[in-house]
Coordinates of C-alpha atoms and ligand atoms in Angstrom, one line a residue:
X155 CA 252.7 56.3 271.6
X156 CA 253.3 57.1 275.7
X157 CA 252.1 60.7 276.6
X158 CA 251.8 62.2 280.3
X159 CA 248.2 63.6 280.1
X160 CA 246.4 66.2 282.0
X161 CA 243.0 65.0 283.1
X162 CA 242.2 67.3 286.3
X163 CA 243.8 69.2 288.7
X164 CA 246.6 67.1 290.4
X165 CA 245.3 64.3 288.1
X166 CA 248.6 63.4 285.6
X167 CA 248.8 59.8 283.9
X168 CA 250.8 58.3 281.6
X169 CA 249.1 57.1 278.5
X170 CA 248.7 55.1 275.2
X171 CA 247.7 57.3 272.3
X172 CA 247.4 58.0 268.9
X173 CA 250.3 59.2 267.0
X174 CA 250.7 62.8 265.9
X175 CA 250.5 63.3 262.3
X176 CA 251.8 65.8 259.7
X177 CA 248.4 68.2 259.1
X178 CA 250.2 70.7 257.3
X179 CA 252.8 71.7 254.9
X180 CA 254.6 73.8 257.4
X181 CA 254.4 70.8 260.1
X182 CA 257.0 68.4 261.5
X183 CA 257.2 65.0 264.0
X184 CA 259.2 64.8 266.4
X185 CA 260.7 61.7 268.3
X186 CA 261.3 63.8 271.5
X187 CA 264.3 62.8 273.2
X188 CA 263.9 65.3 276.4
X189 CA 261.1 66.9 278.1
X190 CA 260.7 69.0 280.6
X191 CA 258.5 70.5 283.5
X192 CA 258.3 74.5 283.7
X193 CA 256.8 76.1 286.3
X194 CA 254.4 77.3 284.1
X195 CA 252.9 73.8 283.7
X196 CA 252.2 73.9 287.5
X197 CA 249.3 76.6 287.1
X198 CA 247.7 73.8 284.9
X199 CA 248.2 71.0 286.9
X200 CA 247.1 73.1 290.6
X201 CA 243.9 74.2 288.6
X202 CA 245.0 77.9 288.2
X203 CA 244.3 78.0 284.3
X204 CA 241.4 75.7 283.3
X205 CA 241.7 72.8 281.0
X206 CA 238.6 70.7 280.9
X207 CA 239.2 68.4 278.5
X208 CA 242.1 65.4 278.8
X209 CA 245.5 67.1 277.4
X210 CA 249.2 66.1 276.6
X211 CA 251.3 68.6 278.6
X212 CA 254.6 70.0 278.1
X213 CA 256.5 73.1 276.3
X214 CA 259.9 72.2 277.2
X215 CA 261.2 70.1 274.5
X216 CA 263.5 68.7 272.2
X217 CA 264.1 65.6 269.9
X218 CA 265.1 64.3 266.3
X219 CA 262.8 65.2 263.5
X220 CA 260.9 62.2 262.1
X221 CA 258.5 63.8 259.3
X222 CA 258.7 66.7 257.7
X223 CA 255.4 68.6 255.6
X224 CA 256.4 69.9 251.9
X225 CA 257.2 72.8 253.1
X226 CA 260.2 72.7 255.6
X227 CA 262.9 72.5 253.6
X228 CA 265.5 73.5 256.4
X229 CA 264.6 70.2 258.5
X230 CA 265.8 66.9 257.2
X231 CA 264.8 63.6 259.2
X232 CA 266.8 62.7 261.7
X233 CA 268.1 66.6 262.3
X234 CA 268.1 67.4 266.1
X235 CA 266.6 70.1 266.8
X236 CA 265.2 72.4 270.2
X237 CA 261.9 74.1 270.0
X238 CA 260.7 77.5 271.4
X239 CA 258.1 77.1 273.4
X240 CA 255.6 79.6 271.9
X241 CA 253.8 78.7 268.2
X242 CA 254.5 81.8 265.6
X243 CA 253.9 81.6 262.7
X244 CA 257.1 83.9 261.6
X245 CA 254.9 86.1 258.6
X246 CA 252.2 88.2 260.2
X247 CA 252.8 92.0 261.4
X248 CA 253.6 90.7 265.1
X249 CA 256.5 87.8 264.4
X250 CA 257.6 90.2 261.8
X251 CA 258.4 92.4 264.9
X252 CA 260.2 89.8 267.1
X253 CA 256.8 89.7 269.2
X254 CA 256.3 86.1 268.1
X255 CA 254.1 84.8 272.0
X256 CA 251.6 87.5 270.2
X257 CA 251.5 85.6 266.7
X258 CA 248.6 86.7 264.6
X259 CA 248.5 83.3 263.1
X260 CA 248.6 80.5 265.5
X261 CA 245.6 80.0 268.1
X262 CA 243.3 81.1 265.6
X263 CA 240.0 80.3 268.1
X264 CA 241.0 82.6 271.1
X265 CA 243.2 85.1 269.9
X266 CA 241.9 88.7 270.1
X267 CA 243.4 92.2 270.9
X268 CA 241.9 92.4 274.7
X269 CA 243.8 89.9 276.8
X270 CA 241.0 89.2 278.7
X271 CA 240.0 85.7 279.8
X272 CA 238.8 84.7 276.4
X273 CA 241.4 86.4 274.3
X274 CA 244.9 85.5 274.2
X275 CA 248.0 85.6 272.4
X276 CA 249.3 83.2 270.1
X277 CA 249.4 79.2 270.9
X278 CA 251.8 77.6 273.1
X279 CA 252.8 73.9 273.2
X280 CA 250.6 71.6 276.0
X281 CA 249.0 74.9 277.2
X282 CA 245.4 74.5 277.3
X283 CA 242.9 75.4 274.3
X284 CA 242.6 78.9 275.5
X285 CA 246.5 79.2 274.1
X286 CA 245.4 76.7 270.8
X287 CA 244.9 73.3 272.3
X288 CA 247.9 71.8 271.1
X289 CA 249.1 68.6 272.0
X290 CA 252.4 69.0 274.4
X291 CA 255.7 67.4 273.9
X292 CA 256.2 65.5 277.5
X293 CA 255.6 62.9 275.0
X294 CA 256.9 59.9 272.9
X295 CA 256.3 62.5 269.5
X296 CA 255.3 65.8 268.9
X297 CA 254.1 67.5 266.1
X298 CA 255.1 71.2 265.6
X299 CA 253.3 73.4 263.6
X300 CA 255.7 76.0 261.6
X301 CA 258.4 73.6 261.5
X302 CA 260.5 76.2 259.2
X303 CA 260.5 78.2 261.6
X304 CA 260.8 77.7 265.6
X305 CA 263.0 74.7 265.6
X306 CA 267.0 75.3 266.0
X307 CA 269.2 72.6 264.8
X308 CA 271.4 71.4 267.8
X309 CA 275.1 71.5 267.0
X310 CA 276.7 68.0 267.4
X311 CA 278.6 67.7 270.1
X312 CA 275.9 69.7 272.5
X313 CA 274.1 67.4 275.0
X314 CA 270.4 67.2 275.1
X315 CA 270.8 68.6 278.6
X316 CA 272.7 71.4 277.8
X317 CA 270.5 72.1 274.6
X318 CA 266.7 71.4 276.1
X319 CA 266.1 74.7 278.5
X320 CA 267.0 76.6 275.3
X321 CA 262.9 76.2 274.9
X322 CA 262.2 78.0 277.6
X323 CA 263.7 79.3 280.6
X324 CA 267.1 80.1 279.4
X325 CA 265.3 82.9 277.2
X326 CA 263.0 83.2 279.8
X327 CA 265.3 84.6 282.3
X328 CA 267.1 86.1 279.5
X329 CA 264.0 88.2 278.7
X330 CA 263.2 89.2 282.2
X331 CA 266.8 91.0 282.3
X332 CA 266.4 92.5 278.9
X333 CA 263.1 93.8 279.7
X334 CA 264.4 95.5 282.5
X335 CA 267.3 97.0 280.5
X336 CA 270.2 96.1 282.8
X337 CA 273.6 97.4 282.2
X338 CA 276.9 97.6 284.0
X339 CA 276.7 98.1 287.7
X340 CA 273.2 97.6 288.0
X341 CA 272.2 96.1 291.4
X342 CA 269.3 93.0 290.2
X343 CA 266.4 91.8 292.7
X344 CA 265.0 88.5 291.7
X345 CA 262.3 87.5 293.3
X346 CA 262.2 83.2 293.2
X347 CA 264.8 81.0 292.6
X348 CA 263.4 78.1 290.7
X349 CA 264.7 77.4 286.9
X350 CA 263.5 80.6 286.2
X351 CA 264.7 83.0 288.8
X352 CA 268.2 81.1 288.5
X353 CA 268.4 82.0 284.6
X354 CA 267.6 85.6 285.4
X355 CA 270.1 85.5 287.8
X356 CA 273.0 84.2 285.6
X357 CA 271.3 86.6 282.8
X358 CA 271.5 89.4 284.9
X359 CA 275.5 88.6 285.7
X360 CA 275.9 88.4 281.8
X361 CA 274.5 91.9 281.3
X362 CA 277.0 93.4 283.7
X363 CA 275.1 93.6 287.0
X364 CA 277.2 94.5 289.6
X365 CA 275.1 92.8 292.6
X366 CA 272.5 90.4 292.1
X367 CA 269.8 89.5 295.4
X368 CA 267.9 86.4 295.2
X369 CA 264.9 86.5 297.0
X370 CA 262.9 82.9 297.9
X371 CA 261.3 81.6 300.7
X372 CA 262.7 77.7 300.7
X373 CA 266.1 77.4 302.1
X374 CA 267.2 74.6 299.7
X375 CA 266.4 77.0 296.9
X376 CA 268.4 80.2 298.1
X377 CA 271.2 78.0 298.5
X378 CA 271.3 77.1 294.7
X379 CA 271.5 80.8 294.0
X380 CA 274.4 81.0 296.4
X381 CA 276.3 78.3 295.2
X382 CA 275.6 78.1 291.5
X383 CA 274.9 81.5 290.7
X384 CA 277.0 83.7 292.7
X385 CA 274.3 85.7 294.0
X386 CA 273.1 87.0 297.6
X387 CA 270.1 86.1 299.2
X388 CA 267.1 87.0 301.1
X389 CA 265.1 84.3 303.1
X390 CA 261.1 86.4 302.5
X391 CA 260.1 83.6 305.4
X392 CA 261.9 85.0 307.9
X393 CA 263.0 88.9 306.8
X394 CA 261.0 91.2 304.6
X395 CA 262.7 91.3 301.5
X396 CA 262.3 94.8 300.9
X397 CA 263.7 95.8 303.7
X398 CA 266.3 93.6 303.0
X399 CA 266.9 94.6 299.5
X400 CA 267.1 98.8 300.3
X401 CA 269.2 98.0 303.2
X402 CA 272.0 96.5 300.5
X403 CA 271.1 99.5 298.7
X404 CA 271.8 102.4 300.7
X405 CA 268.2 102.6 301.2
X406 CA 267.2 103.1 297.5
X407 CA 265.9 99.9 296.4
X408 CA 267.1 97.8 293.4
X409 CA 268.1 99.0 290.0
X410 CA 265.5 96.1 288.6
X411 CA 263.5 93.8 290.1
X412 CA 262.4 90.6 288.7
X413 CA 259.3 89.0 289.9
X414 CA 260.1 85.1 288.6
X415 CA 257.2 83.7 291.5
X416 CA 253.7 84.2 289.5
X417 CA 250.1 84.2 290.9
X418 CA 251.2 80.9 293.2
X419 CA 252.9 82.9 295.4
X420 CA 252.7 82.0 299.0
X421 CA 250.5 84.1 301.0
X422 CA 248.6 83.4 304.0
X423 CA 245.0 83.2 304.9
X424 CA 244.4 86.8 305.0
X425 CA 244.5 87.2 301.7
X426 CA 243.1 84.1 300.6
X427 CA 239.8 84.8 302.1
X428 CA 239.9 88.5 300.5
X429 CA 240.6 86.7 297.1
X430 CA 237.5 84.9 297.8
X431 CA 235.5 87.7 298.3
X432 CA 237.0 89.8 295.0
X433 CA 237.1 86.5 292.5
X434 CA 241.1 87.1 292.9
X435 CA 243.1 84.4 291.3
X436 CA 246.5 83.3 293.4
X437 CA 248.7 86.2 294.7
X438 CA 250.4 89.2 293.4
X439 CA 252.5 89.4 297.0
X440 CA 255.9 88.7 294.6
X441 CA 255.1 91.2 292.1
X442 CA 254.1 93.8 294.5
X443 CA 257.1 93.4 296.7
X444 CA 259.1 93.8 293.6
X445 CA 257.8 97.0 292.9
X446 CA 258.3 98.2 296.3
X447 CA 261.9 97.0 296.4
X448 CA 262.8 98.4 293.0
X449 CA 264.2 102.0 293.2
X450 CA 262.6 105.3 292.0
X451 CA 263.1 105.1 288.3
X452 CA 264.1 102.0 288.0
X453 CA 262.3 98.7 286.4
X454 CA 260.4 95.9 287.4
X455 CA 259.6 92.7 285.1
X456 CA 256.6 90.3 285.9
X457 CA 257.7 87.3 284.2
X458 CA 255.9 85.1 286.7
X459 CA 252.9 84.0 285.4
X460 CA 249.5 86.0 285.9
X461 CA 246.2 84.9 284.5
X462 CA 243.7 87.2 285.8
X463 CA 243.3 91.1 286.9
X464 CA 244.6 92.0 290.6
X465 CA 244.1 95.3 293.1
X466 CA 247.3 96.7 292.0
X467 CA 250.0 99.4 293.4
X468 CA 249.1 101.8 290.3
X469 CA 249.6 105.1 293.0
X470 CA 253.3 103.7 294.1
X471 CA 254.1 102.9 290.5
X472 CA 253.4 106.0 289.0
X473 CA 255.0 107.4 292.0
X474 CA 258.4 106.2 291.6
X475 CA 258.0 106.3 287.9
X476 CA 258.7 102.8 287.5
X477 CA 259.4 101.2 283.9
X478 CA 256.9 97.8 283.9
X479 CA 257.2 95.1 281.7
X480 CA 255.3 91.6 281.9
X481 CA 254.3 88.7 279.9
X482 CA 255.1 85.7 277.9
X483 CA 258.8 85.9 277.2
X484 CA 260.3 85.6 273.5
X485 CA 262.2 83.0 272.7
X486 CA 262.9 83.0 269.0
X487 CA 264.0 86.7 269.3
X488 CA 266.7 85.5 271.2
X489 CA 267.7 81.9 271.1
X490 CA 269.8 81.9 268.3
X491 CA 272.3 84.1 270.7
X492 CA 271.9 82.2 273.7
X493 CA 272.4 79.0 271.7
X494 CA 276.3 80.5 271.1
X495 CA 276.3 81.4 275.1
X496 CA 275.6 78.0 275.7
X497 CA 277.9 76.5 273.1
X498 CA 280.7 78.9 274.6
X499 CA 279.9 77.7 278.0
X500 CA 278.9 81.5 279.5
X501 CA 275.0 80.2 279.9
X502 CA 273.9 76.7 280.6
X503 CA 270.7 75.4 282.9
X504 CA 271.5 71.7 283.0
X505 CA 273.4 72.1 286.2
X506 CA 270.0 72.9 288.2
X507 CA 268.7 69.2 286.7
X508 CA 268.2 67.0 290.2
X509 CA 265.5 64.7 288.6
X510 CA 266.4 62.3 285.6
X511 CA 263.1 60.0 285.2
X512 CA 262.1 57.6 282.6
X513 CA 258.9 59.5 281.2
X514 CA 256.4 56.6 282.9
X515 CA 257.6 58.5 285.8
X516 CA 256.3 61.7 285.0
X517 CA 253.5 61.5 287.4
X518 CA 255.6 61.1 290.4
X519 CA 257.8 64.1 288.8
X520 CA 255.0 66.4 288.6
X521 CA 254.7 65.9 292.4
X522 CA 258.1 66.3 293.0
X523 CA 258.4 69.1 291.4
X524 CA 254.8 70.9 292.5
X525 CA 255.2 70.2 296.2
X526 CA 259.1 71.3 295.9
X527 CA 259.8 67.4 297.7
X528 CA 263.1 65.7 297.5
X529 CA 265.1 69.6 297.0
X530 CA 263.7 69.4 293.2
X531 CA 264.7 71.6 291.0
X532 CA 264.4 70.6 287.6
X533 CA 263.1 67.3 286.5
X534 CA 264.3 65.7 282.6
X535 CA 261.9 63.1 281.2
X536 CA 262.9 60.8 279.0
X537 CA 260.8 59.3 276.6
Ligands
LIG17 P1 258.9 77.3 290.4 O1 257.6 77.1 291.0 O2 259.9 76.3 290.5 O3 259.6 78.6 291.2 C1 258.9 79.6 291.9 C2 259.7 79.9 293.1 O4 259.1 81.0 293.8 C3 259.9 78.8 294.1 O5 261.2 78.6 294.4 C4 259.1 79.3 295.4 O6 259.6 78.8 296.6 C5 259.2 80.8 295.2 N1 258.2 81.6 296.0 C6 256.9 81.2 296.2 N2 256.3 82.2 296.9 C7 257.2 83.2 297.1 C8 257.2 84.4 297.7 N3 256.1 84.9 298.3 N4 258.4 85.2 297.7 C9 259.5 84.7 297.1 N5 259.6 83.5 296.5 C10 258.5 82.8 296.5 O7 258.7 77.9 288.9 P2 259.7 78.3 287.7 O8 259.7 77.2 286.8 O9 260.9 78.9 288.2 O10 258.7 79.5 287.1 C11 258.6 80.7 287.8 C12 257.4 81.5 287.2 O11 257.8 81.9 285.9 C13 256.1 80.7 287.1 O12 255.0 81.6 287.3 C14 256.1 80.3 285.7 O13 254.8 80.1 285.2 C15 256.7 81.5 285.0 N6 257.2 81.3 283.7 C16 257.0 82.4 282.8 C17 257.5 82.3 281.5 C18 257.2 83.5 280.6 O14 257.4 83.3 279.4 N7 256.8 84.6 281.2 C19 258.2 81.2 281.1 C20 258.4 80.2 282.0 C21 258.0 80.2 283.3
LIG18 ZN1 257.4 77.4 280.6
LIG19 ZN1 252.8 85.0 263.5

């Protein structure tokens, strides 16, 4: 089969190899019909989260089921289905608790208690071996481990388009929001407005917020939160966003804040030389001007991506007695409600799709989407 593989940073092909096979009773194939790229795929391919050996990429999947193990008896060849992006196992003490990015089960060589470097969660799809080492689904076929478990069956009728971001960001953004615990009238800060920041957004409008401020520094971005998600927003390139954000909040500060940038926020030289000197990986500028926009008691969510410790605002959180919340979101604790959002219409993602490439392309997609060229949002390959 055709799969985009991850040699080295900025290095992406497209190429020839071996079929995935069925390895255990709880496995199915896949013949993916859509992939995606998350921004979470960009840390691997800009070199902040190390792969050294040649991977297949890609968490953001979906497709018709091929093969099933023994033991999936919910999955019948030929179902369609969409797959959450983390690997659970659905049986040990952690995806008993709806915790299933902390599965017990699944990445059975890194995962530990610490979080440190060397000990992670549970595995992911076309994440690295530090998260399992499992082969990624920007792919011809796919295998997925747990079969019986992650995969929802699509409803017929339901586009691929409109299905696909079920995998990830729709419960991504989702998360974010929940973490936070809007309710009615909340005023929501959400820092970046790629897929992401644009589901938290929309989620944040479906939890009752009564103002939502999007906060991004690329112009073609902040006008996608205008137009397709109702929301206000705050160029950081030209105005400090905090300052913005308290002065639409009668100088409080935000209700919650979302940080939906990561450790590749932009930040200038400064700070790139003192990351050099303290082994500092990327940026936590996004994260810590969400906690200084977010009001005194209120909550702040890191759902951006962050790989490695950071000199962080402890004195100003403890001050304001913020509520913090971070980490891997968790899709199969809530897909099977957004999957009814979508079907009703209320949520959907594949409006934000400007790229629609063959998946020979993916290369040139990965660039697109990476160096933010041609207004890209969000690319679909197709296998
Ligand atoms: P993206 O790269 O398309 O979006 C990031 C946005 O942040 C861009 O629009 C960029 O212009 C903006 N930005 C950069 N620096 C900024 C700054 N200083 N201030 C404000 N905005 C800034 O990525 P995405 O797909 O939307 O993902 C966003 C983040 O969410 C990534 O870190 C990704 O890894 C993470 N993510 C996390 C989960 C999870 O489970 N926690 C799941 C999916 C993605
Ligand atoms: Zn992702
Ligand atoms: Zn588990």
């Amino acid at each position: 089969m055709k799969a985009l593989v991850f040699h080295k940073p900025k290095d992406v092909r497209v190429e020839e190899v071996p079929d995935p096979r069925i390895q255990h009773v709880r496995d199915a194939v896949l013949r993916v019909t859509a992939a995606s790229i998350c921004g979470s795929d960009l840390h691997i391919y800009n070199g902040y989260l190390p792969q050294p050996a040649p991977m297949i990429l890609g968490h953001e999947f979906m497709g018709v089921v091929e093969e099933v193990g023994p033991r999936v008896s919910n999955l019948r060849r030929g179902d369609r289905v969409v797959v959450p992006f983390p690997i659970a196992c659905g049986v040990c003490w952690f995806c008993r608790r709806d915790l299933q990015t902390h599965c017990e089960q699944s990445n059975p060589k890194h995962y530990g208690p610490d979080g440190s470097p060397t000990q992670k969660g549970g595995g992911l799809f076309g994440y690295t071996e530090l998260y399992g080492g499992y082969a990624g689904g920007q792919a011809d076929y796919v295998r997925v481990p747990f079969a019986d478990y992650g995969p929802r069956k699509v409803p017929e009728g339901l586009s691929d388009e409109r299905a696909l971001f079920l995998s990830d960001i729709i419960p991504t953004g989702w998360s974010a929001v929940e973490w936070c615990g809007v309710s009615g009238g909340d005023t929501v800060a959400v820092f970046g407005c790629g897929p992401v920041g644009l589901m938290a957004q929309r989620a944040a409008w479906l939890h009752g917020a009564r103002r939502v401020i999007a906060v991004d520094i690329l112009p073609y971005r902040l006008a996608f939160a205008k137009r397709l998600c109702g929301s206000d927003t705050v160029d950081a390139s030209r105005v400090d966003p905090v300052e913005a954000i308290r002065q639409l909040t009668a100088g409080r500060g935000a209700d919650a804040c979302i940080d939906a940038v990561g450790m590749e926020a932009q930040h200038g030289w400064l700070e790139s030389a003192k990351n050099i000197l303290t082994a500092q990986v990327g940026s936590i500028r996004a994260l810590r001007a969400a906690i200084r926009a977010a009001r005194r008691g209120g909550a702040v969510c890191a759902i951006g991506v962050y790989g490695a410790d950071a000199d962080f605002p402890l004195g100003e959180v403890f001050e304001k007695g913020l509520r913090l919340r971070a980490g891997q979101a968790l899709p199969h604790a809530c897909i099977d409600q957004l999957l009814e959002l979508v079907c009703d219409g209320k949520m959907r993602a594949d409006d934000i799709v400007t790229h629609r490439l063959p998946l020979s392309e993916a290369p040139r997609a990965y660039r697109a989407f990476n160096d933010k060229l041609e207004q890209c949002m969000k690319v679909v390959l197709r296998p």
